[in-house]
Short mmCIF file of C-alpha atoms (C1' of nucleotides) in Angstrom, two decimals:
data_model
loop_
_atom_site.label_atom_id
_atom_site.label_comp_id
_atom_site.label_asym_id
_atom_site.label_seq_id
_atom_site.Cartn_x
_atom_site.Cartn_y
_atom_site.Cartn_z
CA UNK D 1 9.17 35.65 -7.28
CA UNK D 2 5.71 35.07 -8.40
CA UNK D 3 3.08 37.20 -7.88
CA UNK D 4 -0.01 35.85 -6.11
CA UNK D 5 -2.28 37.83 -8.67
CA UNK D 6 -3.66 34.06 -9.99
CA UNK D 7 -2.85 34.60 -13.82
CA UNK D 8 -1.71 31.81 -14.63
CA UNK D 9 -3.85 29.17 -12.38
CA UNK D 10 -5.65 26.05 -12.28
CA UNK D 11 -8.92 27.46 -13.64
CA UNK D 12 -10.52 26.47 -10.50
CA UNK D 13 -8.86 29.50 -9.03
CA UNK D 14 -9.07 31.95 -11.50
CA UNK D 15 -12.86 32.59 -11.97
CA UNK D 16 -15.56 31.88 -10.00
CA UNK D 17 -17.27 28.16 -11.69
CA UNK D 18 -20.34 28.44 -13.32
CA UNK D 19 -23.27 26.73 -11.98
CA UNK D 20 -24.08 24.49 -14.86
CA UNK D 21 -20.47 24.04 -15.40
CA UNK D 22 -19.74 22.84 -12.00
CA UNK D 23 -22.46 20.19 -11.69
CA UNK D 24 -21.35 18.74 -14.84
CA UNK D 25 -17.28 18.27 -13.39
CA UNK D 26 -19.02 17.21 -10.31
CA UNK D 27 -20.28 14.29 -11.74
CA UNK D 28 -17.30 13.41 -13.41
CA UNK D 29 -15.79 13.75 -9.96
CA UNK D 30 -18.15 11.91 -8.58
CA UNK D 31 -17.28 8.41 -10.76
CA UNK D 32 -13.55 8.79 -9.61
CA UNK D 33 -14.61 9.84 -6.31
CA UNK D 34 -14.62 6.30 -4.96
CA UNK D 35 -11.52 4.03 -4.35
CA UNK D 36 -12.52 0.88 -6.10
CA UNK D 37 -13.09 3.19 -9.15
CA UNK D 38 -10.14 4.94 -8.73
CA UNK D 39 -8.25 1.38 -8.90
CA UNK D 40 -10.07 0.18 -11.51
CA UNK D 41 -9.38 3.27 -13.65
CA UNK D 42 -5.69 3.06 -12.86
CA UNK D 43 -5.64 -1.00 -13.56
CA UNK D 44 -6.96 0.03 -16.99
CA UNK D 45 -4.88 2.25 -17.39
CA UNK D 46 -1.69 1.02 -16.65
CA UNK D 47 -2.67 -2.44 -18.16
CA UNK D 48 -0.38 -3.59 -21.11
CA UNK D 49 -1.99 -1.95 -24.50
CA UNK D 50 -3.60 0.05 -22.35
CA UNK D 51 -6.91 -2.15 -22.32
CA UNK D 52 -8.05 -4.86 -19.80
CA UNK D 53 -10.05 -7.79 -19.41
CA UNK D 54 -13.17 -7.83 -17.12
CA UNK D 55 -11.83 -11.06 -15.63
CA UNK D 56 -8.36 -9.01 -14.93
CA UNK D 57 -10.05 -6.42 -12.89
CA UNK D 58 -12.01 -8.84 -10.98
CA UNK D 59 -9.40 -10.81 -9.65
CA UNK D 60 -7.96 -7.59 -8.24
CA UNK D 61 -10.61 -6.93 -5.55
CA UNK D 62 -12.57 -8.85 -2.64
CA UNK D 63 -16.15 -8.05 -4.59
CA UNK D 64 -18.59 -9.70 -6.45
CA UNK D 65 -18.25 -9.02 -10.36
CA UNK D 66 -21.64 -7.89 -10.37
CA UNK D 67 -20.65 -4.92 -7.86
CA UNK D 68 -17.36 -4.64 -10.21
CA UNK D 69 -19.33 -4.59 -13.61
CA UNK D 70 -21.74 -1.45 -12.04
CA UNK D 71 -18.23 0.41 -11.14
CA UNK D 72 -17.59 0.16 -14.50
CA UNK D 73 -20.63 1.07 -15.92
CA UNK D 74 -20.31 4.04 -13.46
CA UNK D 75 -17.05 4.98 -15.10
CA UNK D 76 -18.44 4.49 -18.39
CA UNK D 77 -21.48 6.93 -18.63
CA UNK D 78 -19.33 9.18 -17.04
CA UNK D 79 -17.17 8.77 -20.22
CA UNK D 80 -13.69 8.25 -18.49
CA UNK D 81 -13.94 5.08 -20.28
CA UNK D 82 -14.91 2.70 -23.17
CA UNK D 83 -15.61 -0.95 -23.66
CA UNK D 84 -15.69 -3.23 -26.67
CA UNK D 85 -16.71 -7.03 -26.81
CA UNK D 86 -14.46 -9.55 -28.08
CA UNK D 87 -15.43 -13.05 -28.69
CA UNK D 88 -16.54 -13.41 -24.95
CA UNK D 89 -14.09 -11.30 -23.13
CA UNK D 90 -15.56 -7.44 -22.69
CA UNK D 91 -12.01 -5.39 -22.86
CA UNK D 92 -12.24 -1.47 -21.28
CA UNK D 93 -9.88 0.83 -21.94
CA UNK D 94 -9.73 4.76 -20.76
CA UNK D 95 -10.46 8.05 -22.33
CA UNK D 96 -7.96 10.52 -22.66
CA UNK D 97 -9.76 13.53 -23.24
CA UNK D 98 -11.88 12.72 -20.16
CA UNK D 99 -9.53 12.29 -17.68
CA UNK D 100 -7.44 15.59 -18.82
CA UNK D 101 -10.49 17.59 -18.02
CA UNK D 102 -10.37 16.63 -14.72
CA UNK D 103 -6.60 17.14 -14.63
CA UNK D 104 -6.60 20.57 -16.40
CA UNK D 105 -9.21 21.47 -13.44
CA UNK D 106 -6.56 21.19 -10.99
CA UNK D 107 -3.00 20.82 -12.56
CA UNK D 108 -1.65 23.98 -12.70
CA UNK D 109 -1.87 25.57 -9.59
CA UNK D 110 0.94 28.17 -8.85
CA UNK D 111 3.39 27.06 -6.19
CA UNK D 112 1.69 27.31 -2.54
CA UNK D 113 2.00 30.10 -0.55
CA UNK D 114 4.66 29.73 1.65
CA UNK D 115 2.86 31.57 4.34
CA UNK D 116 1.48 29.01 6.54
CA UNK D 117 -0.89 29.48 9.14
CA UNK D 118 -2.22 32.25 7.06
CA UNK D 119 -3.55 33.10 3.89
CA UNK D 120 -2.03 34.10 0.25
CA UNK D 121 -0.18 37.42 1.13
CA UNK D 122 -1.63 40.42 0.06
CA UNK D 123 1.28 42.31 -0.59
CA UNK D 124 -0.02 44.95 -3.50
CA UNK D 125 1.58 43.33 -6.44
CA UNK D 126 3.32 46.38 -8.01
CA UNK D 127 1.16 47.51 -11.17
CA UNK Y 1 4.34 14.11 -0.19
CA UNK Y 2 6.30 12.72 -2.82
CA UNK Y 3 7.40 15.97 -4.83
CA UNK Y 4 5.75 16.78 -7.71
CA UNK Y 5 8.47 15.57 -10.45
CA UNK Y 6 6.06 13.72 -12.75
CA UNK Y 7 7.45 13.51 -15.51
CA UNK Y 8 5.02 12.98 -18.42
CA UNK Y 9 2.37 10.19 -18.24
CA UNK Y 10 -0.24 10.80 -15.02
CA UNK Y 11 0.52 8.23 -11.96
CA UNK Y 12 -3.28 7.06 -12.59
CA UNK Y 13 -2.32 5.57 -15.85
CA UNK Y 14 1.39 4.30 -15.43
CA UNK Y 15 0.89 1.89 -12.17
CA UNK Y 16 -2.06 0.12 -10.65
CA UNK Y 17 -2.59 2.76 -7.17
CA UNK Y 18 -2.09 0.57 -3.84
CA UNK Y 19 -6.02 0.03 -1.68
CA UNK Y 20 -4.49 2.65 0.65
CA UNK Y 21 -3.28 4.93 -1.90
CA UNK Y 22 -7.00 4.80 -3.40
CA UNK Y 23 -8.68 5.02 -0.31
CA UNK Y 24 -6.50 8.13 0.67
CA UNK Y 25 -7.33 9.79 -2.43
CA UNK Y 26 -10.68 8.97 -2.37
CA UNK Y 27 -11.53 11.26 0.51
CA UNK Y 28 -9.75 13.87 -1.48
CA UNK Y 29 -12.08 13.46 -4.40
CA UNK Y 30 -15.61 13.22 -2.43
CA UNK Y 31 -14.75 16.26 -1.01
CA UNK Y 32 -14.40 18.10 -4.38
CA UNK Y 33 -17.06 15.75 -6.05
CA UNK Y 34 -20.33 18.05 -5.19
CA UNK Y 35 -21.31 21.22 -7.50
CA UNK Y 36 -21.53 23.54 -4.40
CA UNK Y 37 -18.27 22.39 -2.93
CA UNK Y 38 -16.67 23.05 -6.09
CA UNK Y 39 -17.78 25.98 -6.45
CA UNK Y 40 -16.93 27.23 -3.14
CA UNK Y 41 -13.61 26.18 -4.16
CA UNK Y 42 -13.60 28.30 -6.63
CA UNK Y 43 -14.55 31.09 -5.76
CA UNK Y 44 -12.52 30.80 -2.71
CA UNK Y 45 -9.56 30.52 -4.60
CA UNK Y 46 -10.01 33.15 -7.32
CA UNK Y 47 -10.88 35.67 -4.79
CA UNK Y 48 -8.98 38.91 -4.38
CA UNK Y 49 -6.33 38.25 -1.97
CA UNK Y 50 -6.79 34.36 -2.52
CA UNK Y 51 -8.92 34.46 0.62
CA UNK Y 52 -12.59 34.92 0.75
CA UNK Y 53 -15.32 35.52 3.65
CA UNK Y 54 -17.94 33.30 4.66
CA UNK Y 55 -20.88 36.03 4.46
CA UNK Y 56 -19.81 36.53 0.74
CA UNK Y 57 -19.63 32.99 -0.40
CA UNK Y 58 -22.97 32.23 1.28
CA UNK Y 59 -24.71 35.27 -0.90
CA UNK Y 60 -23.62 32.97 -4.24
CA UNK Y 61 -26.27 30.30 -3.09
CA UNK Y 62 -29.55 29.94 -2.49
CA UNK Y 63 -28.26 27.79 0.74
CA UNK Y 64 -29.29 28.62 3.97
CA UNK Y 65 -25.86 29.06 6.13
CA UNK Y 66 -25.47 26.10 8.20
CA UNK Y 67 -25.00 24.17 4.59
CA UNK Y 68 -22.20 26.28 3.50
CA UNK Y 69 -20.72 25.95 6.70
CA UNK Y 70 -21.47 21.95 6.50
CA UNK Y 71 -19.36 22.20 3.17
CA UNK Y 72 -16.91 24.34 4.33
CA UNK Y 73 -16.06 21.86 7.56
CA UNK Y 74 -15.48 19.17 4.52
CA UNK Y 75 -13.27 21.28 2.31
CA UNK Y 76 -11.59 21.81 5.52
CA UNK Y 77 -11.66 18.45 6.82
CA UNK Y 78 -9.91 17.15 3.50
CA UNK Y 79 -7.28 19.84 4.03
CA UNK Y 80 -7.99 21.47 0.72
CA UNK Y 81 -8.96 24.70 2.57
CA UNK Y 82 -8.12 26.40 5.97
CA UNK Y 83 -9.66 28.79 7.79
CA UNK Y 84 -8.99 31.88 9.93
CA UNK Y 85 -11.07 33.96 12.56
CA UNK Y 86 -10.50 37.51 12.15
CA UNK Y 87 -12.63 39.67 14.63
CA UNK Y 88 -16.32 38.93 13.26
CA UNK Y 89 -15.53 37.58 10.12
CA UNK Y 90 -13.76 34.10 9.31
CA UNK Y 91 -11.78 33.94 6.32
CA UNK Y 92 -11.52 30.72 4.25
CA UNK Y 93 -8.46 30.18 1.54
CA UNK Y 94 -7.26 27.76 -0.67
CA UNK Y 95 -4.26 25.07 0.26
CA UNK Y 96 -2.52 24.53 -2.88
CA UNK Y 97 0.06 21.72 -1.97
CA UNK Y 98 -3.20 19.44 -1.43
CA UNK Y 99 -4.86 20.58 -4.40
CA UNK Y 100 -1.72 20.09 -6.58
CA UNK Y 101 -1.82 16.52 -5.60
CA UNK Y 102 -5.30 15.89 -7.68
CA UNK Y 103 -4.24 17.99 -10.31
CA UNK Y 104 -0.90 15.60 -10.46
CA UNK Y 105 -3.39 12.08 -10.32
CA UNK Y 106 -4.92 13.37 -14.01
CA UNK Y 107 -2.99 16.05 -15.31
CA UNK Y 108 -0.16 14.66 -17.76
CA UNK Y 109 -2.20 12.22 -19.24
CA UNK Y 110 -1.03 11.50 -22.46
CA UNK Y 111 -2.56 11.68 -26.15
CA UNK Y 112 -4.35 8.60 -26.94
CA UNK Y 113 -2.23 5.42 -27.05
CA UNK Y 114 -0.22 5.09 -30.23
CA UNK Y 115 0.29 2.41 -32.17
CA UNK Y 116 2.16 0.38 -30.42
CA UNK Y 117 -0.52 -1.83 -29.62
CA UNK Y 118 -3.90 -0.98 -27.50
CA UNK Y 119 -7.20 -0.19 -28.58
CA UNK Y 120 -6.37 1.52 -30.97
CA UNK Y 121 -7.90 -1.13 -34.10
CA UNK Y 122 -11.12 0.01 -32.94
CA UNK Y 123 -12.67 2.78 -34.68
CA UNK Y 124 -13.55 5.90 -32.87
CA UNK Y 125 -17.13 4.89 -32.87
CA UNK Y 126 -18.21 7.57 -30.12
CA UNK Y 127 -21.58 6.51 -29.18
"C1'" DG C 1 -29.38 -28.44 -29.20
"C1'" DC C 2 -27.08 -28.47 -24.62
"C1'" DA C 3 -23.86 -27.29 -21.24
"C1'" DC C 4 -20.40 -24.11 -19.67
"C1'" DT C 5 -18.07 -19.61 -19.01
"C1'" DA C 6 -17.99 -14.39 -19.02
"C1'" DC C 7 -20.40 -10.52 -18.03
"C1'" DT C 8 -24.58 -7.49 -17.17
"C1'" DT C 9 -29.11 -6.32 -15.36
"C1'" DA C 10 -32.69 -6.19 -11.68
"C1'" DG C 11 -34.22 -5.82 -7.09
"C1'" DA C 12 -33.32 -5.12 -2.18
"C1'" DC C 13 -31.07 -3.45 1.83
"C1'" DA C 14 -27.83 -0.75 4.89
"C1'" DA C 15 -25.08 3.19 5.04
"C1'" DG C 16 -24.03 7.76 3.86
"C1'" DC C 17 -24.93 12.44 1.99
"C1'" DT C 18 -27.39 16.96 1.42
"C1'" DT C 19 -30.33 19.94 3.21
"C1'" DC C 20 -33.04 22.25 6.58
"C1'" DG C 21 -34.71 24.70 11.14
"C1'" DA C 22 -33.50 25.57 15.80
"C1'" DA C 23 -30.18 26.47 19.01
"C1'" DA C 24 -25.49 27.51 20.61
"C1'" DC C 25 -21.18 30.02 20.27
"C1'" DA C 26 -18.03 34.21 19.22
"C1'" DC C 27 -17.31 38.83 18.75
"C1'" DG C 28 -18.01 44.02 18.53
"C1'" DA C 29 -21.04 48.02 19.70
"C1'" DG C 30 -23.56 50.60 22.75
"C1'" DC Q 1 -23.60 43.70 30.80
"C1'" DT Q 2 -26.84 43.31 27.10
"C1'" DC Q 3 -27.94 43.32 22.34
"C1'" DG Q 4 -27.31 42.29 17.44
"C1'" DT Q 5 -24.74 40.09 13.80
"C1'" DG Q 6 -21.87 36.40 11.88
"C1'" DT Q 7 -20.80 31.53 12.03
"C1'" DT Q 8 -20.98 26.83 13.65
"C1'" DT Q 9 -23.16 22.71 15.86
"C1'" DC Q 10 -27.16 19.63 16.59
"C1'" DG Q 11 -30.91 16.61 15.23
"C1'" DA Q 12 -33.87 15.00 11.72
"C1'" DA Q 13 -36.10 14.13 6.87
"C1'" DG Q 14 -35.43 12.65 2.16
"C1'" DC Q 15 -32.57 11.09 -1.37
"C1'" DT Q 16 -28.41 8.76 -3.29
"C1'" DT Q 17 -24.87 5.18 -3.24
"C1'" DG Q 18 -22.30 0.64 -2.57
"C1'" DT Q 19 -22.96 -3.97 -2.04
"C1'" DC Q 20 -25.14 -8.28 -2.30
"C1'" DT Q 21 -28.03 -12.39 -4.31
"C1'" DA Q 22 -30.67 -14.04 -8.11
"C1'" DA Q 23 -31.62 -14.05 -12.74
"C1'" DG Q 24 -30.73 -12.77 -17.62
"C1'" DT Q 25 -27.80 -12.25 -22.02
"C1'" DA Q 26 -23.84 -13.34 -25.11
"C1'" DG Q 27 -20.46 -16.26 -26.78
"C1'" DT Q 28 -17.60 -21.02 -27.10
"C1'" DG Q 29 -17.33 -25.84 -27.55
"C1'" DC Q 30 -19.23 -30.62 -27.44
#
DNA sequence: GCACTACTTAGACAAGCTTCGAAACACGAG
DNA sequence: CTCGTGTTTCGAAGCTTGTCTAAGTAGTGC
């Protein structure tokens, strides 16, 4: 049905990455890469209004909120999300645009190759 | 495992992800979050034939061998790649079902939230 | 002003990661 | 069998990361 010539692919498997443009994902990868963050950016995320409370997040895990305020800050200069102050609550909320990057990196990859135990076939694809 | 129906808004952002569920997904993520790992990835996958031999991805670096192997074993390890011996050469290619399942954590993400209440009174101060 | 709560910053420590050189393993050629 | 090439494993050095305690900043209320 499809052919395996990658034309339509996650852009991870269509060209070869660029240096510069690799370490850059990486460290956006590297702020999700970590399960509280990963929690905390789907508590956010999924939070009614789509913003939440320091004090929320806290409650969620067995760590101090010092260790939970330097996940965030993690998350932050990485740019997956944003913060405001109000009154004396400190509300986050995520960055679209961010977290599609990462998603477009990966999303579209054709169906798998059904071969398994061995690679993509090679069959010539017919030009 | 769970097939890939999503429908539009990114599992990250619709439901707080379970400790395991994080943790799980975590090891997926470290593996991908380092510049030379993703690029191996990469080039890996947009290889001709979707499969790609050790002696060529080690030319790409300025890495002595044993650390692309070292990255290779955790791309491996993760599942996100396999690996076949084929005489003197071993041949490394992509496995999409487990790369698909990142691309599904951030992928649909939606526009920013609408109106119907968030952050969205804030103005898009981007610092 | 003073006390109290919410959150962040600073410093320190253990654990883990990336990289290397040296050595071991796997295979084909002679 | 022996040699040479391709790849992985082993052991160690240097840096980064996750977590904590202690202290600092920002706001509310008496």
């Amino acid at each position: 049905m499809s052919a395996p010539t990658t034309a339509c692919c996650a852009p991870i498997a269509r060209e070869p990455l660029a240096e510069a443009e690799a370490a850059e994902l990486a460290v956006l990868l590297k702020a999700v890469a970590d399960p509280v963050r990963l929690r905390l950016l789907s508590m956010i995320g999924s939070h009614a209004g789509g913003e939440a409370c320091v004090c929320d997040l806290t409650d969620a895990f067995e760590l101090t909120a010092p260790t939970i305020s330097h996940h965030l800050k993690v998350l932050r200069t990485a740019g997956l999300i944003d913060c405001e102050r109000r009154g004396t609550w400190v509300y986050y909320w995520i960055v679209p645009a961010v977290v599609n990057r990462l998603g477009a990196l990966f999303a579209p990859l054709a169906e798998p190759a059904p071969a398994s135990g061995g690679p993509v076939d090679i069959e010539l694809t017919t030009v």
